[in-house]
């Protein structure tokens, strides 16, 4: 009776732009006797790993964080506002080719917790209209507030502070200041 | 129930050690570069916090930056400034003394003001950043937590990011050469690249230094640099490491050299 040995090797790696990609190879081989399993498994493991490692270096398409998933007007399709309703289908980037997957946003903010809290505080303390803030984010970045990366969130914070009449002090070229400042 | 009214405790002045501890927690490119250039000057500026009157060139540079920020911001919102509006913004920024005033020599202020506007005017007229291209960021403060490398938090401000290119504005008195620019700004450019990567998850498409040269006929010199290499990133981390080590055993020694000619603490240094 033939013995079928099935080997699979998979690797998933993170990529810039909040993406990751993965690649796997499966192979089936027939053995004539059980004593071959150990040696054949070691051989296949080395073989598959080296093949995957070689191919996975080719990263192919990586979505641009700033533009991918936006329509022609630079607006986001889903309108995933930071006050918005979350639904199960609210994925920013669908898996396009089965190998590259960008993370969905759901109720998750892309910026840091500190930035999220700071934006919410500016909005609450100054009674800003959340829709307007959402609009500003869309106007500047073509994305909703929750989808902003850390740099975009920092820019939004600067603009919101200007909007509420508490602009961050003008920058002296040689005196840097920390990112987060109280409203 | 009796409530005791407590007067707020007076805020204690931070000790020198407190200040040094704070400096070990965050660092900017300019602070790092200064520490590596001359520790005594660093001590005067960041530990003792000696203040000096604003220099004319700093005032001019800040004013030019303010107008370019406004100009980039306006075109981002698809409401570009006219030259007249840019000039008005320049006049307002020039008059802004909230960060200290300059001790002008007679007639000097008008001359500098004219020089600064001619730089802005040249830059805008020559269209060095296409008006139709949307910025990714304009004068945005960013930070990168480098704790996993055992390093302080890196902070900085990106003047302009566009099509994933980091653009930094500089006003300068003489025409720079590309190789020298690449070398002399490396701490800054590497820091910006690290900040950009940490804050966007992307690699920068390159770095451009836009030098606005204060000549009789103002010039704009653009130096384009590729994304920073792994070697440059490592070098920056080593420099930050040296900064931390140096602050650990604070010997704020002077490093006399050519750079002393522009040191605002020259007199203090001679007396120290
Ligand atoms: S004069 Fe030179 S050595 Fe002295 S503090 Fe200034 S830069 Fe340092």
XYZ file of C-alpha atoms in Angstrom, chain B residues 2-243:
242
model
C -14.950 70.900 57.725
C -13.113 71.424 54.497
C -9.638 72.752 54.709
C -8.687 75.091 51.943
C -5.229 74.240 50.782
C -3.154 76.698 48.884
C -1.631 75.082 45.830
C 1.922 73.956 46.335
C 4.404 76.253 44.654
C 5.772 74.683 41.493
C 9.342 73.632 42.229
C 11.877 74.706 39.623
C 13.125 71.566 37.902
C 16.625 70.676 39.013
C 19.451 70.285 36.499
C 19.086 66.522 36.898
C 15.338 66.738 36.132
C 16.115 68.660 32.965
C 18.742 66.148 31.902
C 16.338 63.291 32.609
C 13.774 64.993 30.359
C 16.401 65.422 27.641
C 17.116 61.694 27.843
C 13.491 60.890 27.170
C 12.962 62.819 23.958
C 15.312 64.106 21.327
C 14.947 66.028 18.099
C 17.341 66.129 15.164
C 18.508 69.646 16.000
C 19.096 68.766 19.637
C 21.032 65.665 18.688
C 23.105 67.524 16.112
C 23.919 70.243 18.612
C 24.939 67.736 21.282
C 27.289 66.036 18.843
C 28.673 69.395 17.703
C 29.411 70.959 21.108
C 28.217 69.713 24.479
C 28.868 73.001 26.194
C 26.675 74.859 23.731
C 24.013 72.171 24.275
C 24.295 72.753 28.011
C 23.870 76.518 27.632
C 20.849 76.109 25.382
C 18.970 73.112 26.723
C 20.061 72.685 30.354
C 20.711 76.239 31.510
C 18.153 77.480 28.966
C 19.983 80.743 28.420
C 17.935 82.904 26.113
C 19.395 85.263 23.575
C 17.704 87.860 21.429
C 16.343 86.376 18.245
C 18.798 86.769 15.382
C 17.740 88.514 12.155
C 18.327 85.353 10.133
C 16.171 83.262 12.498
C 13.392 85.823 12.247
C 13.648 85.835 8.475
C 13.718 82.029 8.324
C 10.686 81.689 10.602
C 8.757 84.243 8.570
C 9.530 82.502 5.275
C 8.499 79.175 6.805
C 5.239 80.653 8.068
C 4.298 81.926 4.613
C 5.229 78.696 2.869
C 3.197 76.797 5.441
C 0.190 79.013 4.742
C 0.715 78.730 1.014
C 0.954 74.925 1.093
C -2.018 74.679 3.416
C -4.154 76.871 1.178
C -3.420 74.913 -1.985
C -4.136 71.705 -0.039
C -7.621 73.028 0.655
C -7.884 73.948 -3.032
C -7.994 77.581 -2.191
C -4.547 78.712 -3.362
C -3.183 82.066 -2.232
C -2.521 84.797 -4.729
C 0.864 86.483 -4.585
C -0.819 89.451 -2.951
C -2.307 87.223 -0.234
C 1.069 85.574 0.256
C 2.636 89.005 0.636
C 0.017 89.993 3.222
C 0.711 86.775 5.119
C 4.422 87.589 4.964
C 3.877 91.081 6.362
C 1.747 89.706 9.205
C 4.243 86.959 10.040
C 7.109 89.452 9.980
C 5.320 91.649 12.516
C 4.671 88.701 14.832
C 6.973 89.062 17.834
C 5.390 86.447 20.061
C 8.609 84.461 20.042
C 10.803 87.386 20.979
C 11.974 90.383 19.083
C 15.155 91.118 17.215
C 17.595 93.881 18.145
C 17.801 95.478 14.720
C 20.556 97.828 13.640
C 19.258 100.994 11.971
C 17.894 100.221 8.505
C 18.582 96.514 8.912
C 15.011 95.399 9.414
C 13.699 96.839 6.134
C 16.578 95.308 4.236
C 16.048 91.860 5.771
C 12.324 92.073 5.278
C 12.807 92.794 1.594
C 15.320 89.950 1.274
C 12.887 87.521 2.889
C 10.006 88.484 0.640
C 12.161 88.213 -2.463
C 13.012 84.650 -1.428
C 9.344 83.736 -1.030
C 8.426 85.514 -4.252
C 11.128 83.678 -6.202
C 10.131 80.349 -4.726
C 6.457 80.796 -5.519
C 6.987 82.198 -8.997
C 9.305 79.363 -9.954
C 6.648 76.772 -8.982
C 8.928 74.418 -7.111
C 6.023 72.420 -5.765
C 3.267 71.966 -8.347
C 0.100 73.655 -7.118
C -2.111 70.814 -8.321
C -0.353 68.138 -6.255
C -2.021 67.592 -2.900
C 0.291 67.569 0.114
C 0.289 64.594 2.482
C 1.243 66.847 5.410
C 2.225 70.459 6.060
C 4.406 71.389 9.028
C 3.225 68.426 11.010
C 4.714 67.495 14.394
C 5.449 63.793 14.634
C 7.194 61.457 17.018
C 8.618 57.955 16.968
C 8.842 55.766 20.019
C 12.218 54.065 19.729
C 12.111 52.370 23.129
C 12.472 48.936 21.598
C 15.897 50.083 20.393
C 16.668 51.354 23.918
C 16.556 54.911 22.586
C 14.656 58.094 23.461
C 11.503 59.189 21.715
C 12.396 60.994 18.499
C 10.373 64.123 17.782
C 10.340 66.497 14.858
C 8.317 68.603 12.487
C 7.989 67.781 8.808
C 7.706 70.974 6.735
C 5.977 69.365 3.774
C 5.267 65.822 2.645
C 4.052 65.333 -0.871
C 3.732 62.164 -2.932
C 5.603 60.440 -0.092
C 8.535 62.819 -0.525
C 9.719 64.666 2.572
C 10.501 68.298 1.787
C 12.411 70.558 4.148
C 12.777 74.303 3.712
C 15.936 76.159 4.599
C 17.003 79.730 4.184
C 20.727 80.102 3.699
C 23.268 82.817 2.872
C 25.362 81.026 0.246
C 24.686 78.506 -2.501
C 24.968 74.963 -1.138
C 26.584 72.052 -2.978
C 24.645 68.779 -3.122
C 27.301 66.547 -1.578
C 27.880 68.872 1.348
C 24.145 69.225 1.867
C 23.677 65.456 1.920
C 26.423 65.125 4.495
C 25.735 68.092 6.723
C 21.994 67.441 6.992
C 22.210 63.703 7.488
C 21.085 63.672 11.119
C 18.069 65.721 10.143
C 17.166 63.819 6.988
C 17.599 60.415 8.650
C 15.449 61.566 11.562
C 12.718 62.766 9.224
C 12.749 59.491 7.345
C 12.456 57.481 10.571
C 9.644 59.751 11.741
C 7.840 59.389 8.421
C 8.154 55.608 8.441
C 6.957 55.272 12.024
C 3.979 57.513 11.452
C 2.756 56.218 8.116
C 3.945 52.627 7.837
C 5.411 53.582 4.442
C 8.921 54.206 3.249
C 9.557 57.716 2.037
C 9.913 58.148 -1.725
C 12.881 60.441 -1.079
C 13.895 63.602 0.720
C 14.263 67.041 -0.807
C 16.000 70.011 0.731
C 14.715 73.262 -0.698
C 17.336 75.893 0.028
C 16.195 79.463 -0.502
C 19.474 81.299 -1.006
C 19.699 84.909 0.157
C 21.673 86.267 -2.767
C 21.257 89.587 -4.524
C 19.311 87.596 -7.064
C 17.625 85.042 -4.814
C 17.999 81.425 -5.865
C 16.273 78.208 -5.025
C 18.510 75.141 -4.881
C 16.809 71.787 -4.553
C 18.804 68.791 -3.390
C 17.072 65.461 -3.889
C 18.145 62.534 -1.762
C 17.020 58.917 -2.026
C 15.248 57.117 0.820
C 17.674 56.622 3.692
C 19.662 53.408 3.704
C 19.811 50.796 6.431
C 23.318 52.047 7.156
C 22.085 55.596 7.678
C 19.330 54.380 9.971
C 21.845 52.428 12.052
C 24.154 55.424 12.116
C 21.382 57.624 13.475
C 20.583 55.092 16.187
C 24.268 54.975 17.148
C 24.327 58.759 17.345
C 21.277 58.684 19.583
C 22.984 56.064 21.687
C 26.035 58.316 22.036
C 23.707 61.148 23.048
